[in-house]
Amino acid sequence: MGVQIAPSILSADFGRLADEIGAIADADWVHVDVMDNHFVPNLTLGLPVVASLLKHTSVPIDCHLMIEDPDRWATGYAEAGARNVTFHAEAADAPIRLARNLRAAGARAGLALKPATPVEPYAELLPEIDMLLVMTVEPGFGGQPFLDVVLPKVRRARQLVRDGAHAVWVQVDGGVDEDTIGQCADAGADVFVAGSAVYRGDDPAAVVRRLRSRAEDVSASAWWTTGGQA
Ligand code: DX5
Ligand code: ZN
């Protein structure tokens, strides 16, 4: 799999969500941020809205659950038809069991790490998941500045994934725009979430194209695609 772009509808017009997803029809995923006002200090939407969106789009849905007790709630999103369901390492009691439940329900399983959460303790879990989400802002809000302090962790995540036998995507989320996406691709990310960068202008599809082109250019000569060292 090459570069994948996942616009986040957190920065879209919530009154016109189906249309807003229609505006990024060439994207690989639509990233849906579920927040419960407990794990993060913000409240967005939940399973009923995701279930409705699934009826109105053919773009696969990437659910990013910023919620407490994902062990209880996450599998419902997979059962509803979300193609990827990502839960936070900091919130899950039994991440292996949860990842297995997500896969059994037909979804890809994603594991998310807040900026201060190290990746190394999760190295042994990589065979159980399909995507590692390395947050490049503190989760909770769109439009925050990119934390380049997290880039070495993206690099270590890619190294761990490359050392393993099973293909795991490395996703970045937060502050990703046309200026920062190159650094993320260079470090080792291959799935890029962008909210405000895509939806703040009047041509979301053009932004998706430019983000993809920039990420493809940089990753073509990055250490992790050319067999180099981190
Ligand atoms: C933040 C969310 C992100 C958010 C990113 O907690 O997980 O998906 O939409 O927004 P931008 O791209 O504006 O930083
Ligand atoms: Zn997100």
mmCIF file of C-alpha atoms and ligand atoms in Angstrom:
data_model
loop_
_atom_site.group_PDB
_atom_site.id
_atom_site.type_symbol
_atom_site.label_atom_id
_atom_site.label_comp_id
_atom_site.label_asym_id
_atom_site.label_seq_id
_atom_site.Cartn_x
_atom_site.Cartn_y
_atom_site.Cartn_z
ATOM 1 C CA MET A 1 0.000 0.000 0.000
ATOM 2 C CA GLY A 2 1.348 3.438 -0.820
ATOM 3 C CA VAL A 3 0.439 6.843 0.540
ATOM 4 C CA GLN A 4 -3.122 7.137 1.863
ATOM 5 C CA ILE A 5 -4.936 10.364 2.679
ATOM 6 C CA ALA A 6 -7.666 10.435 5.339
ATOM 7 C CA PRO A 7 -9.431 13.810 5.666
ATOM 8 C CA SER A 8 -10.914 14.373 9.116
ATOM 9 C CA ILE A 9 -14.487 15.634 9.148
ATOM 10 C CA LEU A 10 -13.874 17.225 12.552
ATOM 11 C CA SER A 11 -13.236 20.469 10.649
ATOM 12 C CA ALA A 12 -16.171 19.971 8.253
ATOM 13 C CA ASP A 13 -19.657 21.457 8.532
ATOM 14 C CA PHE A 14 -21.456 19.007 10.871
ATOM 15 C CA GLY A 15 -24.811 20.068 9.436
ATOM 16 C CA ARG A 16 -23.824 18.830 5.965
ATOM 17 C CA LEU A 17 -21.619 15.848 6.706
ATOM 18 C CA ALA A 18 -22.643 13.662 3.763
ATOM 19 C CA ASP A 19 -21.968 16.541 1.328
ATOM 20 C CA GLU A 20 -18.682 17.311 3.015
ATOM 21 C CA ILE A 21 -17.585 13.692 2.533
ATOM 22 C CA GLY A 22 -18.716 13.937 -1.083
ATOM 23 C CA ALA A 23 -16.221 16.775 -1.494
ATOM 24 C CA ILE A 24 -13.300 14.430 -0.768
ATOM 25 C CA ALA A 25 -14.496 11.437 -2.801
ATOM 26 C CA ASP A 26 -10.948 10.747 -4.080
ATOM 27 C CA ALA A 27 -9.564 10.339 -0.577
ATOM 28 C CA ASP A 28 -8.657 6.846 0.634
ATOM 29 C CA TRP A 29 -10.554 7.153 3.893
ATOM 30 C CA VAL A 30 -12.828 9.507 5.749
ATOM 31 C CA HIS A 31 -11.472 9.952 9.277
ATOM 32 C CA VAL A 32 -14.207 10.260 11.899
ATOM 33 C CA ASP A 33 -13.183 11.528 15.345
ATOM 34 C CA VAL A 34 -15.341 10.135 18.136
ATOM 35 C CA MET A 35 -14.849 12.043 21.416
ATOM 36 C CA ASP A 36 -16.650 11.405 24.688
ATOM 37 C CA ASN A 37 -15.737 14.474 26.777
ATOM 38 C CA HIS A 38 -13.941 12.148 29.242
ATOM 39 C CA PHE A 39 -10.879 10.751 27.485
ATOM 40 C CA VAL A 40 -10.541 14.170 25.826
ATOM 41 C CA PRO A 41 -12.154 17.492 26.812
ATOM 42 C CA ASN A 42 -14.409 17.633 23.760
ATOM 43 C CA LEU A 43 -17.600 15.948 22.573
ATOM 44 C CA THR A 44 -18.331 15.106 18.947
ATOM 45 C CA LEU A 45 -20.439 12.232 17.659
ATOM 46 C CA GLY A 46 -20.996 8.540 18.234
ATOM 47 C CA LEU A 47 -22.232 5.306 16.751
ATOM 48 C CA PRO A 48 -25.648 6.502 15.432
ATOM 49 C CA VAL A 49 -23.980 9.223 13.341
ATOM 50 C CA VAL A 50 -21.315 6.830 12.047
ATOM 51 C CA ALA A 51 -24.057 4.334 11.128
ATOM 52 C CA SER A 52 -25.884 7.077 9.187
ATOM 53 C CA LEU A 53 -22.727 8.210 7.401
ATOM 54 C CA LEU A 54 -22.075 4.645 6.295
ATOM 55 C CA LYS A 55 -25.348 4.758 4.353
ATOM 56 C CA HIS A 56 -24.311 7.902 2.496
ATOM 57 C CA THR A 57 -20.751 7.294 1.416
ATOM 58 C CA SER A 58 -18.659 4.711 -0.360
ATOM 59 C CA VAL A 59 -15.420 6.150 1.040
ATOM 60 C CA PRO A 60 -14.268 3.728 3.769
ATOM 61 C CA ILE A 61 -14.662 5.075 7.289
ATOM 62 C CA ASP A 62 -11.671 5.302 9.617
ATOM 63 C CA CYS A 63 -12.992 5.728 13.165
ATOM 64 C CA HIS A 64 -10.624 7.303 15.672
ATOM 65 C CA LEU A 65 -12.092 6.648 19.088
ATOM 66 C CA MET A 66 -10.979 9.174 21.700
ATOM 67 C CA ILE A 67 -13.120 7.590 24.384
ATOM 68 C CA GLU A 68 -12.807 5.878 27.712
ATOM 69 C CA ASP A 69 -13.617 2.193 27.926
ATOM 70 C CA PRO A 70 -13.057 1.323 24.241
ATOM 71 C CA ASP A 71 -13.127 -2.339 25.384
ATOM 72 C CA ARG A 72 -16.861 -1.858 25.759
ATOM 73 C CA TRP A 73 -17.694 0.450 22.843
ATOM 74 C CA ALA A 74 -15.243 -0.006 19.970
ATOM 75 C CA THR A 75 -16.501 -3.276 18.511
ATOM 76 C CA GLY A 76 -19.907 -1.725 17.789
ATOM 77 C CA TYR A 77 -18.279 0.597 15.244
ATOM 78 C CA ALA A 78 -16.728 -2.383 13.473
ATOM 79 C CA GLU A 79 -20.027 -4.243 13.504
ATOM 80 C CA ALA A 80 -21.735 -1.177 12.009
ATOM 81 C CA GLY A 81 -19.334 -1.286 9.062
ATOM 82 C CA ALA A 82 -16.425 1.045 9.843
ATOM 83 C CA ARG A 83 -13.510 -0.361 7.822
ATOM 84 C CA ASN A 84 -10.920 0.713 10.413
ATOM 85 C CA VAL A 85 -11.427 1.258 14.136
ATOM 86 C CA THR A 86 -8.618 2.841 16.150
ATOM 87 C CA PHE A 87 -8.656 2.915 19.953
ATOM 88 C CA HIS A 88 -6.200 4.572 22.318
ATOM 89 C CA ALA A 89 -3.545 2.517 24.097
ATOM 90 C CA GLU A 90 -3.966 4.778 27.145
ATOM 91 C CA ALA A 91 -7.670 3.909 27.416
ATOM 92 C CA ALA A 92 -7.832 0.181 26.652
ATOM 93 C CA ASP A 93 -7.779 -2.395 29.463
ATOM 94 C CA ALA A 94 -7.214 -5.396 27.195
ATOM 95 C CA PRO A 95 -5.814 -4.148 23.875
ATOM 96 C CA ILE A 96 -5.047 -7.586 22.461
ATOM 97 C CA ARG A 97 -8.539 -8.877 23.129
ATOM 98 C CA LEU A 98 -10.042 -5.688 21.734
ATOM 99 C CA ALA A 99 -7.927 -5.776 18.556
ATOM 100 C CA ARG A 100 -8.961 -9.398 18.016
ATOM 101 C CA ASN A 101 -12.619 -8.488 18.497
ATOM 102 C CA LEU A 102 -12.332 -5.680 15.947
ATOM 103 C CA ARG A 103 -10.761 -7.976 13.386
ATOM 104 C CA ALA A 104 -13.345 -10.670 14.094
ATOM 105 C CA ALA A 105 -16.049 -8.083 13.385
ATOM 106 C CA GLY A 106 -14.494 -7.435 9.967
ATOM 107 C CA ALA A 107 -12.564 -4.207 10.608
ATOM 108 C CA ARG A 108 -8.920 -3.326 10.591
ATOM 109 C CA ALA A 109 -7.640 -2.676 14.118
ATOM 110 C CA GLY A 110 -5.765 0.541 14.924
ATOM 111 C CA LEU A 111 -3.831 1.422 18.081
ATOM 112 C CA ALA A 112 -3.346 5.130 18.856
ATOM 113 C CA LEU A 113 -0.615 6.724 20.981
ATOM 114 C CA LYS A 114 -0.828 10.223 22.483
ATOM 115 C CA PRO A 115 2.276 12.371 21.964
ATOM 116 C CA ALA A 116 3.866 11.416 25.314
ATOM 117 C CA THR A 117 3.128 7.680 25.064
ATOM 118 C CA PRO A 118 6.166 5.684 23.912
ATOM 119 C CA VAL A 119 5.824 3.119 21.146
ATOM 120 C CA GLU A 120 8.314 0.549 22.460
ATOM 121 C CA PRO A 121 5.980 -1.033 25.078
ATOM 122 C CA TYR A 122 3.633 -1.937 22.223
ATOM 123 C CA ALA A 123 6.215 -3.609 19.968
ATOM 124 C CA GLU A 124 4.955 -7.102 20.852
ATOM 125 C CA LEU A 125 1.372 -6.104 19.993
ATOM 126 C CA LEU A 126 2.137 -5.183 16.398
ATOM 127 C CA PRO A 127 1.063 -8.563 14.954
ATOM 128 C CA GLU A 128 -2.352 -7.959 16.539
ATOM 129 C CA ILE A 129 -2.983 -4.621 14.829
ATOM 130 C CA ASP A 130 -3.177 -3.233 11.301
ATOM 131 C CA MET A 131 -2.347 0.411 11.948
ATOM 132 C CA LEU A 132 -0.401 2.393 14.524
ATOM 133 C CA LEU A 133 -1.663 5.969 14.945
ATOM 134 C CA VAL A 134 1.052 8.294 16.219
ATOM 135 C CA MET A 135 -0.688 11.482 17.366
ATOM 136 C CA THR A 136 1.139 14.633 16.321
ATOM 137 C CA VAL A 137 -1.034 16.863 18.565
ATOM 138 C CA GLU A 138 -2.725 16.220 21.897
ATOM 139 C CA PRO A 139 -6.018 14.601 20.908
ATOM 140 C CA GLY A 140 -9.207 16.602 21.330
ATOM 141 C CA PHE A 141 -9.284 19.464 18.853
ATOM 142 C CA GLY A 142 -8.604 20.274 15.239
ATOM 143 C CA GLY A 143 -6.438 23.164 14.123
ATOM 144 C CA GLN A 144 -3.614 22.737 16.650
ATOM 145 C CA PRO A 145 0.028 23.241 15.658
ATOM 146 C CA PHE A 146 2.006 20.187 14.578
ATOM 147 C CA LEU A 147 4.305 18.731 17.287
ATOM 148 C CA ASP A 148 7.550 17.979 15.492
ATOM 149 C CA VAL A 149 8.924 16.578 18.757
ATOM 150 C CA VAL A 150 6.932 13.441 17.899
ATOM 151 C CA LEU A 151 8.772 12.791 14.619
ATOM 152 C CA PRO A 152 11.486 10.579 16.184
ATOM 153 C CA LYS A 153 8.688 8.337 17.490
ATOM 154 C CA VAL A 154 7.218 8.086 13.988
ATOM 155 C CA ARG A 155 10.676 6.982 12.850
ATOM 156 C CA ARG A 156 10.928 4.372 15.639
ATOM 157 C CA ALA A 157 7.406 3.168 14.883
ATOM 158 C CA ARG A 158 8.331 2.640 11.227
ATOM 159 C CA GLN A 159 11.508 0.826 12.234
ATOM 160 C CA LEU A 160 9.559 -1.538 14.528
ATOM 161 C CA VAL A 161 6.972 -2.160 11.834
ATOM 162 C CA ARG A 162 9.659 -2.794 9.235
ATOM 163 C CA ASP A 163 11.362 -5.282 11.559
ATOM 164 C CA GLY A 164 8.117 -7.247 11.911
ATOM 165 C CA ALA A 165 6.704 -9.837 9.535
ATOM 166 C CA HIS A 166 3.231 -8.349 9.340
ATOM 167 C CA ALA A 167 2.355 -5.142 7.432
ATOM 168 C CA VAL A 168 1.247 -2.388 9.804
ATOM 169 C CA TRP A 169 0.407 1.097 8.514
ATOM 170 C CA VAL A 170 1.795 4.120 10.383
ATOM 171 C CA GLN A 171 -0.732 6.953 10.578
ATOM 172 C CA VAL A 172 -0.124 10.523 11.726
ATOM 173 C CA ASP A 173 -2.925 12.788 12.937
ATOM 174 C CA GLY A 174 -2.800 16.418 14.012
ATOM 175 C CA GLY A 175 -1.387 19.534 12.377
ATOM 176 C CA VAL A 176 -0.754 17.714 9.106
ATOM 177 C CA ASP A 177 -0.820 20.163 6.193
ATOM 178 C CA GLU A 178 1.092 20.910 3.021
ATOM 179 C CA ASP A 179 4.047 22.198 5.070
ATOM 180 C CA THR A 180 4.317 19.344 7.582
ATOM 181 C CA ILE A 181 3.268 16.285 5.580
ATOM 182 C CA GLY A 182 6.724 15.968 4.032
ATOM 183 C CA GLN A 183 8.398 15.599 7.448
ATOM 184 C CA CYS A 184 5.884 12.909 8.390
ATOM 185 C CA ALA A 185 6.446 10.969 5.152
ATOM 186 C CA ASP A 186 10.201 11.298 5.566
ATOM 187 C CA ALA A 187 10.009 9.901 9.121
ATOM 188 C CA GLY A 188 7.936 6.871 8.111
ATOM 189 C CA ALA A 189 4.215 7.667 8.018
ATOM 190 C CA ASP A 190 2.125 6.290 5.172
ATOM 191 C CA VAL A 191 -1.418 7.251 6.253
ATOM 192 C CA PHE A 192 -2.060 10.953 6.755
ATOM 193 C CA VAL A 193 -5.031 12.512 8.565
ATOM 194 C CA ALA A 194 -5.717 16.170 7.801
ATOM 195 C CA GLY A 195 -8.712 18.093 9.090
ATOM 196 C CA SER A 196 -8.384 21.864 8.995
ATOM 197 C CA ALA A 197 -5.932 21.770 6.081
ATOM 198 C CA VAL A 198 -8.556 20.027 3.936
ATOM 199 C CA TYR A 199 -11.755 21.699 5.076
ATOM 200 C CA ARG A 200 -10.757 25.258 5.862
ATOM 201 C CA GLY A 201 -10.542 26.230 2.153
ATOM 202 C CA ASP A 202 -13.098 26.052 -0.608
ATOM 203 C CA ASP A 203 -11.559 23.167 -2.597
ATOM 204 C CA PRO A 204 -11.033 20.154 -0.314
ATOM 205 C CA ALA A 205 -10.402 17.793 -3.253
ATOM 206 C CA ALA A 206 -7.519 19.960 -4.503
ATOM 207 C CA VAL A 207 -5.914 19.925 -1.041
ATOM 208 C CA VAL A 208 -6.201 16.123 -0.929
ATOM 209 C CA ARG A 209 -4.441 15.925 -4.311
ATOM 210 C CA ARG A 210 -1.626 18.238 -3.203
ATOM 211 C CA LEU A 211 -1.144 16.402 0.100
ATOM 212 C CA ARG A 212 -0.955 13.082 -1.716
ATOM 213 C CA SER A 213 1.499 14.368 -4.275
ATOM 214 C CA ARG A 214 3.811 15.860 -1.627
ATOM 215 C CA ALA A 215 3.733 12.686 0.514
ATOM 216 C CA GLU A 216 4.408 10.490 -2.523
ATOM 217 C CA ASP A 217 7.358 12.640 -3.619
ATOM 218 C CA VAL A 218 8.991 12.547 -0.198
ATOM 219 C CA SER A 219 8.322 8.898 0.622
ATOM 220 C CA ALA A 220 9.776 7.746 -2.720
ATOM 221 C CA SER A 221 13.267 8.620 -1.486
ATOM 222 C CA ALA A 222 12.755 8.185 2.280
ATOM 223 C CA TRP A 223 14.964 5.806 4.291
ATOM 224 C CA TRP A 224 12.144 3.407 5.000
ATOM 225 C CA THR A 225 11.233 2.872 1.344
ATOM 226 C CA THR A 226 14.778 2.676 0.019
ATOM 227 C CA GLY A 227 16.041 0.155 2.574
ATOM 228 C CA GLY A 228 18.131 2.684 4.517
ATOM 229 C CA GLN A 229 18.631 3.200 8.259
ATOM 230 C CA ALA A 230 16.293 5.240 10.479
HETATM 231 C C1 DX5 B 1 -7.654 15.645 16.937
HETATM 232 C C2 DX5 B 1 -8.216 14.704 15.924
HETATM 233 C C3 DX5 B 1 -7.804 14.978 14.545
HETATM 234 C C4 DX5 B 1 -8.176 16.358 14.028
HETATM 235 C C5 DX5 B 1 -7.012 16.819 13.241
HETATM 236 O O1 DX5 B 1 -7.741 15.110 18.192
HETATM 237 O O2 DX5 B 1 -7.843 13.369 16.205
HETATM 238 O O3 DX5 B 1 -8.237 13.982 13.641
HETATM 239 O O4 DX5 B 1 -9.305 16.397 13.217
HETATM 240 O O5 DX5 B 1 -7.235 18.134 12.865
HETATM 241 P P1 DX5 B 1 -6.104 19.004 12.202
HETATM 242 O O6 DX5 B 1 -5.686 18.319 10.933
HETATM 243 O O7 DX5 B 1 -6.769 20.309 11.975
HETATM 244 O O8 DX5 B 1 -4.954 19.091 13.183
HETATM 245 ZN ZN ZN B 2 -8.279 11.871 14.638
#
